[in-house]
Amino acid sequence: MNRGTLGATGEVGKGRSILRLGKVLLSCLALAVTASADAATIQNVTAQQRPGTKIVDIQYDLVGGPSETIGVQGFYSLDGGSDGFPHRMETVQGDIGGGVSTGTAKQVVWFADSDAPDLAVDNAQVMLCEGLKIEPATGTVIEGADRPLAVTYQGAPYTSSLVWTVNGIEGGNSTVGTVQAGAPGTWVYTAPLLDDATTSLEVVLTAEEPGSETGLWGNARLRVARKAVAISRGVSFLNALEAPPGNVDSAFSRLVSYLNALEPSDKFQASRVVSYENQ
């Protein structure tokens, strides 16, 4: 992965930009961006350290088509970049990961105190660059169901091997779900069956090149929802997402209340399998 290096003039190669800060904790905070002419690019990068903390707020614009997304990843160096940016920015929030859509004022918060407690050096640098794009990057999957994950890099399917973790567990397990290779450029997440006490489960799926902390990576965040149960009595069917009639028993009323509390993106799946029949 070509990241570029800081030159004497503070510039890097074509398609990349550098940002310098003043004498603060990260006094030479540099953000180098890889880009190509036909892909979304990171522009107008600014960054600021929160006073008295090791928290860094990064803002940038992702310029491209209205429906375009790319993966964005970050790395940092403790010696001005000469070590090749060997450390991944792990503790981050915001517009970073496996699916960032185009737009202005994208926000990234980096908690440097968690990733690098000894980062109080004058020549530290961080870098943002294009990473793996995972589709879907967010969404809902019903328990026990499969969700294909398409992985691309710079617009092309990524067909090399990847190491996947699910909520930090390599390969996943029966509690958080598993990921297995599918067709070239595609992996498949199989959602777990939820126990009786769990109505939904949030999972973070991370894919990375094996054997290197500085390789490509990306992530996706999915919500595992409980499968709705069909209820039938008699011959007349009602949509479970509508207000139930007065003679609906308490068990069904509780089910309808649960379904109405689902996110809109979940309701279309639930409504296909839940019904009620009057006696």
PDB file of C-alpha atoms in Angstrom, residues 40-167:
ATOM      1  CA  ALA A  40     -13.566   9.190  -3.949  1.00  0.00           C
ATOM      2  CA  THR A  41     -10.736  11.186  -2.382  1.00  0.00           C
ATOM      3  CA  ILE A  42     -10.065  12.637   1.051  1.00  0.00           C
ATOM      4  CA  GLN A  43      -9.597  16.412   0.953  1.00  0.00           C
ATOM      5  CA  ASN A  44      -9.523  19.473   3.230  1.00  0.00           C
ATOM      6  CA  VAL A  45      -8.154  17.597   6.221  1.00  0.00           C
ATOM      7  CA  THR A  46      -7.927  19.373   9.568  1.00  0.00           C
ATOM      8  CA  ALA A  47      -7.039  17.997  12.993  1.00  0.00           C
ATOM      9  CA  GLN A  48      -6.938  19.320  16.526  1.00  0.00           C
ATOM     10  CA  GLN A  49      -5.856  17.868  19.831  1.00  0.00           C
ATOM     11  CA  ARG A  50      -8.249  18.459  22.714  1.00  0.00           C
ATOM     12  CA  PRO A  51      -6.480  20.584  25.354  1.00  0.00           C
ATOM     13  CA  GLY A  52      -5.056  18.589  28.227  1.00  0.00           C
ATOM     14  CA  THR A  53      -5.877  15.244  26.618  1.00  0.00           C
ATOM     15  CA  LYS A  54      -4.492  12.744  24.129  1.00  0.00           C
ATOM     16  CA  ILE A  55      -7.695  12.825  22.095  1.00  0.00           C
ATOM     17  CA  VAL A  56      -7.407  14.028  18.496  1.00  0.00           C
ATOM     18  CA  ASP A  57     -10.355  15.308  16.448  1.00  0.00           C
ATOM     19  CA  ILE A  58      -9.865  14.876  12.700  1.00  0.00           C
ATOM     20  CA  GLN A  59     -12.155  16.351  10.064  1.00  0.00           C
ATOM     21  CA  TYR A  60     -12.061  15.815   6.303  1.00  0.00           C
ATOM     22  CA  ASP A  61     -14.183  15.916   3.165  1.00  0.00           C
ATOM     23  CA  LEU A  62     -14.724  12.777   1.116  1.00  0.00           C
ATOM     24  CA  VAL A  63     -15.230  13.991  -2.441  1.00  0.00           C
ATOM     25  CA  GLY A  64     -16.822  11.733  -5.037  1.00  0.00           C
ATOM     26  CA  GLY A  65     -20.132  10.612  -6.496  1.00  0.00           C
ATOM     27  CA  PRO A  66     -23.313  11.084  -4.426  1.00  0.00           C
ATOM     28  CA  SER A  67     -23.705   7.361  -3.705  1.00  0.00           C
ATOM     29  CA  GLU A  68     -20.026   6.405  -3.564  1.00  0.00           C
ATOM     30  CA  THR A  69     -18.359   4.864  -0.520  1.00  0.00           C
ATOM     31  CA  ILE A  70     -14.813   3.768   0.264  1.00  0.00           C
ATOM     32  CA  GLY A  71     -12.989   2.223   3.180  1.00  0.00           C
ATOM     33  CA  VAL A  72     -10.918   4.595   5.317  1.00  0.00           C
ATOM     34  CA  GLN A  73      -8.161   3.410   7.649  1.00  0.00           C
ATOM     35  CA  GLY A  74      -5.664   5.155   9.903  1.00  0.00           C
ATOM     36  CA  PHE A  75      -2.110   4.504  11.115  1.00  0.00           C
ATOM     37  CA  TYR A  76       0.357   6.393  13.285  1.00  0.00           C
ATOM     38  CA  SER A  77       4.118   6.773  13.682  1.00  0.00           C
ATOM     39  CA  LEU A  78       6.158   7.672  16.756  1.00  0.00           C
ATOM     40  CA  ASP A  79       9.208   8.965  14.865  1.00  0.00           C
ATOM     41  CA  GLY A  80       7.935  11.315  12.212  1.00  0.00           C
ATOM     42  CA  GLY A  81       6.965   8.606   9.751  1.00  0.00           C
ATOM     43  CA  SER A  82      10.413   7.137   9.114  1.00  0.00           C
ATOM     44  CA  ASP A  83       9.291   3.844  10.629  1.00  0.00           C
ATOM     45  CA  GLY A  84       6.664   3.474   7.915  1.00  0.00           C
ATOM     46  CA  PHE A  85       3.608   4.097  10.115  1.00  0.00           C
ATOM     47  CA  PRO A  86       3.634   0.634  11.736  1.00  0.00           C
ATOM     48  CA  HIS A  87       0.793   1.160  14.215  1.00  0.00           C
ATOM     49  CA  ARG A  88      -2.906   1.001  13.448  1.00  0.00           C
ATOM     50  CA  MET A  89      -5.270   3.562  14.938  1.00  0.00           C
ATOM     51  CA  GLU A  90      -7.499   1.100  16.781  1.00  0.00           C
ATOM     52  CA  THR A  91      -9.469   3.205  19.244  1.00  0.00           C
ATOM     53  CA  VAL A  92     -11.408   5.451  16.890  1.00  0.00           C
ATOM     54  CA  GLN A  93     -14.964   6.602  16.356  1.00  0.00           C
ATOM     55  CA  GLY A  94     -16.755   8.265  13.492  1.00  0.00           C
ATOM     56  CA  ASP A  95     -16.270   8.213   9.730  1.00  0.00           C
ATOM     57  CA  ILE A  96     -13.613   5.522   9.508  1.00  0.00           C
ATOM     58  CA  GLY A  97     -13.797   1.829   8.655  1.00  0.00           C
ATOM     59  CA  GLY A  98     -15.224  -0.333   5.909  1.00  0.00           C
ATOM     60  CA  GLY A  99     -17.863   1.949   4.424  1.00  0.00           C
ATOM     61  CA  VAL A 100     -17.661   5.756   4.505  1.00  0.00           C
ATOM     62  CA  SER A 101     -19.973   7.646   2.155  1.00  0.00           C
ATOM     63  CA  THR A 102     -19.018  10.815   0.328  1.00  0.00           C
ATOM     64  CA  GLY A 103     -19.774  14.146   1.956  1.00  0.00           C
ATOM     65  CA  THR A 104     -18.281  17.105   3.768  1.00  0.00           C
ATOM     66  CA  ALA A 105     -17.142  17.543   7.367  1.00  0.00           C
ATOM     67  CA  LYS A 106     -16.466  13.869   8.026  1.00  0.00           C
ATOM     68  CA  GLN A 107     -15.433  13.371  11.643  1.00  0.00           C
ATOM     69  CA  VAL A 108     -12.935  10.957  13.217  1.00  0.00           C
ATOM     70  CA  VAL A 109     -12.084  10.896  16.919  1.00  0.00           C
ATOM     71  CA  TRP A 110      -8.833   9.117  17.785  1.00  0.00           C
ATOM     72  CA  PHE A 111      -8.264   8.158  21.428  1.00  0.00           C
ATOM     73  CA  ALA A 112      -4.473   8.167  21.294  1.00  0.00           C
ATOM     74  CA  ASP A 113      -4.151   7.617  25.033  1.00  0.00           C
ATOM     75  CA  SER A 114      -5.650   4.134  24.584  1.00  0.00           C
ATOM     76  CA  ASP A 115      -3.624   3.143  21.523  1.00  0.00           C
ATOM     77  CA  ALA A 116      -0.312   4.744  22.529  1.00  0.00           C
ATOM     78  CA  PRO A 117      -0.043   5.878  26.188  1.00  0.00           C
ATOM     79  CA  ASP A 118       3.556   7.049  25.570  1.00  0.00           C
ATOM     80  CA  LEU A 119       2.718   9.194  22.543  1.00  0.00           C
ATOM     81  CA  ALA A 120       3.935  12.453  24.141  1.00  0.00           C
ATOM     82  CA  VAL A 121       6.639  13.024  21.533  1.00  0.00           C
ATOM     83  CA  ASP A 122       7.220  15.989  19.246  1.00  0.00           C
ATOM     84  CA  ASN A 123       7.487  14.074  15.979  1.00  0.00           C
ATOM     85  CA  ALA A 124       4.426  11.810  16.081  1.00  0.00           C
ATOM     86  CA  GLN A 125       2.398  11.568  12.888  1.00  0.00           C
ATOM     87  CA  VAL A 126      -0.856   9.935  11.892  1.00  0.00           C
ATOM     88  CA  MET A 127      -2.055   9.000   8.440  1.00  0.00           C
ATOM     89  CA  LEU A 128      -5.402   8.283   6.813  1.00  0.00           C
ATOM     90  CA  CYS A 129      -5.579   6.266   3.612  1.00  0.00           C
ATOM     91  CA  GLU A 130      -7.987   4.136   1.647  1.00  0.00           C
ATOM     92  CA  GLY A 131      -8.728   0.736   3.168  1.00  0.00           C
ATOM     93  CA  LEU A 132     -10.978  -2.222   2.490  1.00  0.00           C
ATOM     94  CA  LYS A 133     -14.572  -1.408   1.642  1.00  0.00           C
ATOM     95  CA  ILE A 134     -17.116  -3.880   3.026  1.00  0.00           C
ATOM     96  CA  GLU A 135     -20.705  -3.999   1.800  1.00  0.00           C
ATOM     97  CA  PRO A 136     -22.955  -3.831   3.644  1.00  0.00           C
ATOM     98  CA  ALA A 137     -21.023  -1.785   6.201  1.00  0.00           C
ATOM     99  CA  THR A 138     -24.118  -1.573   8.411  1.00  0.00           C
ATOM    100  CA  GLY A 139     -27.465  -3.317   8.523  1.00  0.00           C
ATOM    101  CA  THR A 140     -29.637  -5.939  10.168  1.00  0.00           C
ATOM    102  CA  VAL A 141     -29.588  -9.709   9.764  1.00  0.00           C
ATOM    103  CA  ILE A 142     -32.114 -12.143  11.239  1.00  0.00           C
ATOM    104  CA  GLU A 143     -30.733 -14.731  13.671  1.00  0.00           C
ATOM    105  CA  GLY A 144     -29.529 -17.900  11.960  1.00  0.00           C
ATOM    106  CA  ALA A 145     -29.480 -16.246   8.526  1.00  0.00           C
ATOM    107  CA  ASP A 146     -26.530 -15.698   6.183  1.00  0.00           C
ATOM    108  CA  ARG A 147     -25.417 -12.236   5.075  1.00  0.00           C
ATOM    109  CA  PRO A 148     -22.955 -12.072   2.138  1.00  0.00           C
ATOM    110  CA  LEU A 149     -20.195  -9.468   2.565  1.00  0.00           C
ATOM    111  CA  ALA A 150     -18.587  -8.032  -0.570  1.00  0.00           C
ATOM    112  CA  VAL A 151     -15.034  -6.731  -0.061  1.00  0.00           C
ATOM    113  CA  THR A 152     -13.397  -4.340  -2.518  1.00  0.00           C
ATOM    114  CA  TYR A 153     -10.262  -2.222  -2.616  1.00  0.00           C
ATOM    115  CA  GLN A 154      -9.905   0.785  -4.918  1.00  0.00           C
ATOM    116  CA  GLY A 155     -13.048  -0.268  -6.752  1.00  0.00           C
ATOM    117  CA  ALA A 156     -12.015  -3.878  -7.493  1.00  0.00           C
ATOM    118  CA  PRO A 157     -13.011  -7.098  -5.686  1.00  0.00           C
ATOM    119  CA  TYR A 158     -10.478  -8.070  -3.039  1.00  0.00           C
ATOM    120  CA  THR A 159      -9.679 -11.731  -3.698  1.00  0.00           C
ATOM    121  CA  SER A 160      -6.700 -12.375  -1.394  1.00  0.00           C
ATOM    122  CA  SER A 161      -7.088 -14.104   1.960  1.00  0.00           C
ATOM    123  CA  LEU A 162      -8.360 -12.163   4.961  1.00  0.00           C
ATOM    124  CA  VAL A 163      -8.462 -12.775   8.688  1.00  0.00           C
ATOM    125  CA  TRP A 164     -11.912 -12.019  10.105  1.00  0.00           C
ATOM    126  CA  THR A 165     -12.839 -11.348  13.704  1.00  0.00           C
ATOM    127  CA  VAL A 166     -16.350 -11.024  15.110  1.00  0.00           C
ATOM    128  CA  ASN A 167     -16.492  -8.914  18.277  1.00  0.00           C
TER     129      ASN A 167
END
